[in-house]
Coordinates of N, CA and C in Angstrom, one line a residue:
X1 N 0.9 -1.2 0.0 CA 0.0 0.0 0.0 C 0.9 1.3 0.0
X2 N 0.6 2.1 -1.0 CA 1.5 3.3 -1.1 C 1.1 4.4 -0.1
X3 N 2.1 5.0 0.5 CA 1.8 6.1 1.4 C 1.4 7.3 0.7
X4 N 0.3 7.9 1.1 CA -0.2 9.1 0.6 C 0.1 10.3 1.4
X5 N 1.0 10.2 2.4 CA 1.2 11.2 3.4 C 1.6 12.6 2.8
X6 N 2.6 12.7 1.9 CA 3.0 14.0 1.4 C 1.8 14.8 0.8
X7 N 1.0 14.1 0.0 CA -0.2 14.7 -0.6 C -1.2 15.0 0.4
X8 N -1.5 14.1 1.3 CA -2.5 14.3 2.4 C -2.1 15.5 3.2
X9 N -0.8 15.6 3.6 CA -0.3 16.7 4.5 C -0.5 18.1 3.8
X10 N -0.2 18.1 2.6 CA -0.4 19.4 1.8 C -1.8 19.7 1.7
X11 N -2.6 18.7 1.4 CA -4.0 19.0 1.2 C -4.7 19.4 2.5
X12 N -4.4 18.8 3.6 CA -5.0 19.2 4.8 C -4.6 20.6 5.3
X13 N -3.3 20.8 5.0 CA -2.7 22.1 5.4 C -3.3 23.3 4.7
X14 N -3.5 23.1 3.3 CA -4.1 24.1 2.5 C -5.6 24.3 2.8
X15 N -6.3 23.2 3.0 CA -7.7 23.2 3.4 C -7.9 24.0 4.7
X16 N -7.0 23.9 5.6 CA -7.2 24.6 6.9 C -6.6 26.0 6.8
X17 N -6.0 26.4 5.6 CA -5.4 27.7 5.5 C -4.2 28.0 6.2
X18 N -3.4 26.9 6.5 CA -2.2 27.1 7.3 C -1.0 27.1 6.4
X19 N 0.0 27.8 6.7 CA 1.2 27.8 6.0 C 2.1 26.7 6.7
X20 N 3.2 26.4 5.9 CA 4.2 25.4 6.6 C 4.7 26.0 7.8
X21 N 4.9 27.2 7.9 CA 5.4 27.9 9.2 C 4.4 27.8 10.3
X22 N 3.1 27.9 10.0 CA 2.1 27.7 11.1 C 2.1 26.3 11.6
X23 N 2.2 25.3 10.7 CA 2.2 23.9 11.2 C 3.5 23.6 11.9
X24 N 4.6 24.2 11.5 CA 5.9 24.0 12.2 C 5.8 24.6 13.6
X25 N 5.3 25.7 13.7 CA 5.2 26.3 15.1 C 4.3 25.5 16.1
X26 N 3.3 24.9 15.5 CA 2.4 24.1 16.4 C 3.1 22.8 16.8
X27 N 4.1 22.4 16.0 CA 4.8 21.1 16.3 C 6.1 21.3 17.0
X28 N 6.5 22.6 17.0 CA 7.9 23.1 17.6 C 9.0 22.5 16.8
X29 N 8.9 22.6 15.5 CA 9.9 22.1 14.6 C 10.2 23.2 13.5
X30 N 11.1 22.9 12.6 CA 11.4 24.0 11.6 C 10.4 23.9 10.4
X31 N 10.3 25.0 9.7 CA 9.5 25.0 8.5 C 10.1 24.1 7.5
X32 N 11.4 24.0 7.4 CA 12.1 23.1 6.5 C 11.6 21.6 6.7
X33 N 11.5 21.2 7.9 CA 11.0 19.8 8.2 C 9.6 19.5 7.5
X34 N 8.7 20.5 7.7 CA 7.4 20.3 7.1 C 7.5 20.3 5.5
X35 N 8.4 21.1 5.0 CA 8.7 21.2 3.6 C 9.2 19.8 3.1
X36 N 10.1 19.2 3.9 CA 10.7 17.9 3.5 C 9.6 16.8 3.6
X37 N 8.6 16.9 4.5 CA 7.5 16.0 4.6 C 6.6 16.0 3.4
X38 N 6.3 17.3 3.0 CA 5.3 17.5 1.9 C 6.0 17.1 0.6
X39 N 7.4 17.2 0.5 CA 8.0 16.8 -0.8 C 8.3 15.3 -0.8
X40 N 8.1 14.6 0.3 CA 8.4 13.2 0.4 C 9.8 12.8 0.6
X41 N 10.6 13.8 1.0 CA 12.1 13.5 1.2 C 12.3 13.0 2.7
X42 N 11.3 13.2 3.6 CA 11.4 12.7 4.9 C 10.0 12.4 5.4
X43 N 10.0 11.7 6.6 CA 8.7 11.4 7.2 C 8.8 11.7 8.7
X44 N 7.7 12.2 9.2 CA 7.7 12.5 10.7 C 7.8 11.3 11.5
X45 N 8.1 11.5 12.7 CA 8.1 10.4 13.8 C 6.7 10.3 14.3
X46 N 6.4 9.2 15.0 CA 5.1 8.9 15.5 C 4.4 10.0 16.3
X47 N 5.1 10.6 17.3 CA 4.5 11.7 18.0 C 4.1 12.9 17.1
X48 N 4.9 13.2 16.2 CA 4.5 14.3 15.3 C 3.3 13.9 14.4
X49 N 3.3 12.6 13.9 CA 2.1 12.2 13.2 C 0.8 12.3 14.0
X50 N 0.9 12.0 15.3 CA -0.3 12.1 16.1 C -0.7 13.5 16.3
X51 N 0.3 14.4 16.5 CA -0.1 15.8 16.6 C -0.7 16.4 15.3
X52 N 0.0 15.9 14.2 CA -0.7 16.4 13.0 C -2.2 15.9 12.7
X53 N -2.4 14.7 13.1 CA -3.8 14.2 13.0 C -4.7 15.0 13.9
X54 N -4.2 15.5 15.1 CA -5.0 16.3 16.0 C -5.2 17.6 15.4
X55 N -4.2 18.2 14.8 CA -4.3 19.5 14.2 C -5.3 19.6 13.1
X56 N -5.2 18.5 12.2 CA -6.1 18.5 11.0 C -7.4 17.8 11.4
X57 N -7.6 17.3 12.6 CA -8.8 16.6 13.0 C -9.1 15.5 12.1
X58 N -8.2 14.6 12.0 CA -8.5 13.4 11.1 C -7.8 12.2 11.7
X59 N -8.1 11.0 11.2 CA -7.5 9.8 11.7 C -6.0 9.6 11.1
X60 N -5.2 8.8 11.8 CA -3.8 8.5 11.3 C -3.9 7.8 9.9
X61 N -5.0 6.9 9.8 CA -5.2 6.2 8.5 C -5.5 7.2 7.4
X62 N -6.3 8.2 7.6 CA -6.6 9.1 6.6 C -5.3 10.0 6.3
X63 N -4.6 10.4 7.3 CA -3.5 11.2 7.1 C -2.3 10.5 6.4
X64 N -2.0 9.3 6.8 CA -0.9 8.6 6.2 C -1.2 7.8 5.0
X65 N -2.3 7.1 5.0 CA -2.6 6.2 3.9 C -3.7 6.8 2.9
X66 N -4.4 7.9 3.3 CA -5.4 8.4 2.4 C -6.7 7.6 2.5
X67 N -6.9 6.8 3.5 CA -8.1 6.0 3.6 C -9.2 6.8 4.3
X68 N -10.3 6.9 3.7 CA -11.5 7.6 4.3 C -12.2 6.7 5.2
X69 N -12.5 7.1 6.4 CA -13.2 6.3 7.4 C -14.6 5.8 6.8
X70 N -15.0 4.6 7.2 CA -16.3 4.2 6.8 C -17.4 4.7 7.8
X71 N -18.5 5.0 7.3 CA -19.6 5.6 8.2 C -20.2 4.6 9.1
X72 N -20.3 3.4 8.7 CA -20.9 2.4 9.6 C -19.9 1.9 10.5
X73 N -20.3 1.7 11.7 CA -19.4 1.2 12.7 C -19.9 -0.1 13.4
X74 N -19.2 -0.8 14.1 CA -19.6 -2.0 14.7 C -20.8 -1.8 15.6
X75 N -20.9 -0.6 16.2 CA -22.0 -0.3 17.1 C -23.3 -0.4 16.4
X76 N -23.3 0.0 15.1 CA -24.5 -0.1 14.2 C -24.9 -1.5 14.0
X77 N -24.0 -2.4 14.1 CA -24.4 -3.8 13.8 C -24.6 -4.7 15.0
X78 N -24.4 -4.2 16.2 CA -24.6 -5.0 17.5 C -26.1 -4.9 17.9
X79 N -26.6 -6.1 18.1 CA -28.0 -6.2 18.7 C -27.8 -6.2 20.2
X80 N -28.2 -5.0 20.8 CA -28.0 -4.7 22.2 C -28.9 -5.5 23.1
X81 N -29.9 -6.1 22.5 CA -30.8 -7.0 23.3 C -30.2 -8.4 23.4
X82 N -29.3 -8.7 22.5 CA -28.6 -10.0 22.5 C -27.2 -10.0 23.2
X83 N -26.4 -8.8 22.9 CA -25.1 -8.7 23.4 C -24.9 -7.5 24.2
X84 N -23.9 -7.6 25.2 CA -23.6 -6.4 26.0 C -22.1 -6.3 26.0
X85 N -21.5 -5.1 26.2 CA -20.1 -4.8 26.2 C -19.6 -5.2 27.6
X86 N -18.5 -6.0 27.7 CA -17.8 -6.3 28.9 C -16.5 -5.5 28.9
X87 N -16.4 -4.5 29.8 CA -15.2 -3.7 29.8 C -14.0 -4.3 30.3
X88 N -14.3 -5.4 31.1 CA -13.0 -6.1 31.6 C -12.3 -6.9 30.5
X89 N -13.1 -7.5 29.5 CA -12.5 -8.2 28.4 C -12.3 -7.3 27.3
X90 N -13.1 -6.2 27.2 CA -12.9 -5.3 26.0 C -13.7 -5.8 24.8
X91 N -14.7 -6.6 25.0 CA -15.4 -7.2 23.8 C -16.9 -7.4 24.2
X92 N -17.6 -7.7 23.2 CA -19.1 -7.9 23.4 C -19.3 -9.4 23.7
X93 N -20.1 -9.6 24.7 CA -20.4 -11.0 25.1 C -22.0 -11.2 25.1
X94 N -22.4 -12.4 24.9 CA -23.8 -12.7 24.8 C -24.4 -12.5 26.2
X95 N -25.6 -11.9 26.2 CA -26.4 -11.8 27.5 C -26.9 -13.1 27.8
X96 N -27.0 -13.3 29.1 CA -27.6 -14.6 29.7 C -29.1 -14.6 29.5
X97 N -29.6 -15.7 28.9 CA -31.0 -15.8 28.8 C -31.6 -16.6 30.0
X98 N -30.8 -17.5 30.6 CA -31.3 -18.4 31.6 C -30.2 -18.3 32.8
X99 N -30.4 -18.9 33.9 CA -29.6 -18.9 35.0 C -28.3 -19.7 34.8
X100 N -27.4 -19.6 35.7 CA -26.2 -20.3 35.7 C -26.4 -21.8 35.9
X101 N -25.6 -22.6 35.3 CA -25.6 -24.0 35.7 C -24.6 -24.2 36.9
X102 N -24.6 -25.3 37.5 CA -23.7 -25.5 38.7 C -22.3 -25.3 38.4
X103 N -21.8 -25.7 37.3 CA -20.3 -25.5 37.0 C -19.9 -24.0 36.8
X104 N -20.9 -23.3 36.1 CA -20.6 -21.9 36.0 C -20.6 -21.1 37.2
X105 N -21.6 -21.6 38.1 CA -21.6 -20.9 39.4 C -20.4 -21.3 40.2
X106 N -19.9 -22.5 40.2 CA -18.6 -22.9 40.9 C -17.4 -22.2 40.3
X107 N -17.4 -22.0 39.0 CA -16.2 -21.4 38.5 C -16.2 -19.9 38.8
X108 N -17.3 -19.2 39.0 CA -17.5 -17.9 39.4 C -17.3 -17.6 40.9
X109 N -17.8 -18.5 41.7 CA -17.9 -18.3 43.2 C -17.2 -19.4 44.0
X110 N -16.1 -20.0 43.4 CA -15.4 -21.0 44.1 C -14.9 -20.6 45.5
X111 N -14.6 -19.2 45.6 CA -14.0 -18.7 46.9 C -15.1 -18.8 48.0
X112 N -16.3 -18.9 47.7 CA -17.4 -19.1 48.7 C -17.3 -20.4 49.5
X113 N -16.7 -21.4 48.9 CA -16.6 -22.7 49.5 C -15.6 -22.6 50.7
X114 N -14.7 -21.7 50.7 CA -13.7 -21.7 51.7 C -14.3 -21.5 53.1
X115 N -15.1 -20.4 53.3 CA -15.7 -20.2 54.7 C -16.7 -21.4 55.0
X116 N -17.4 -21.9 54.0 CA -18.4 -22.9 54.2 C -17.6 -24.2 54.8
X117 N -16.5 -24.5 54.0 CA -15.8 -25.7 54.5 C -15.2 -25.5 55.9
X118 N -14.7 -24.2 56.1 CA -14.1 -24.0 57.4 C -15.2 -24.1 58.5
X119 N -16.4 -23.6 58.3 CA -17.4 -23.7 59.3 C -17.8 -25.1 59.5
X120 N -18.0 -25.9 58.4 CA -18.4 -27.3 58.5 C -17.3 -28.1 59.1
X121 N -16.1 -27.8 58.9 CA -14.9 -28.5 59.4 C -14.9 -28.4 60.9
X122 N -15.3 -27.2 61.5 CA -15.3 -27.1 62.9 C -16.5 -27.6 63.6
X123 N -17.7 -27.6 62.9 CA -18.9 -27.9 63.5 C -19.3 -29.4 63.2
X124 N -18.9 -30.0 62.1 CA -19.3 -31.3 61.7 C -18.9 -32.4 62.6
X125 N -17.7 -32.3 63.2 CA -17.3 -33.4 64.2 C -18.3 -33.4 65.4
X126 N -18.7 -32.1 65.8 CA -19.6 -32.1 66.9 C -20.9 -32.6 66.6
X127 N -21.4 -32.4 65.4 CA -22.7 -33.0 65.0 C -22.7 -34.5 64.9
X128 N -21.6 -35.0 64.4 CA -21.4 -36.4 64.3 C -21.4 -37.1 65.7
X129 N -20.6 -36.5 66.6 CA -20.5 -37.0 67.9 C -22.0 -37.0 68.6
X130 N -22.7 -35.9 68.4 CA -24.0 -35.8 69.1 C -25.0 -36.9 68.5
X131 N -24.9 -37.2 67.2 CA -25.7 -38.2 66.6 C -25.3 -39.5 67.1
X132 N -24.0 -39.9 67.3 CA -23.5 -41.1 67.9 C -24.0 -41.3 69.2
X133 N -24.0 -40.2 70.0 CA -24.4 -40.3 71.4 C -26.0 -40.6 71.5
X134 N -26.8 -40.3 70.5 CA -28.2 -40.6 70.5 C -28.4 -42.1 70.3
X135 N -27.6 -42.7 69.5 CA -27.8 -44.1 69.2 C -27.0 -45.0 70.2
X136 N -26.3 -44.6 71.1 CA -25.6 -45.3 72.1 C -26.3 -45.4 73.4

């Protein structure tokens, strides 16, 4: 894929009515650096690319590759009654239609067994001894 950066940079700069000097001042670089970028003799580093995208209010894809963003997004295609966004995973997951089964419950709440076992471990021998004493 051919880089369209020099053409894009010059186009965005002239559309905004900025001179090479104006762009250079905003980036704290020399005017000659901007001129070399527009002629294709040099390319900016990533921090300067990001600043340029902010100055021209466009995406990096548009600035560097000349790709226009698509108007439809994934948000338009998601059925929110069926899926929900899980911020911990950073992805959409299917909503639950029914309750958890035993193994899903255990995998989510395994830590709840620790106090239950601790209580039963202390009380269970006393219960067994009292039941034995009833039959003796």
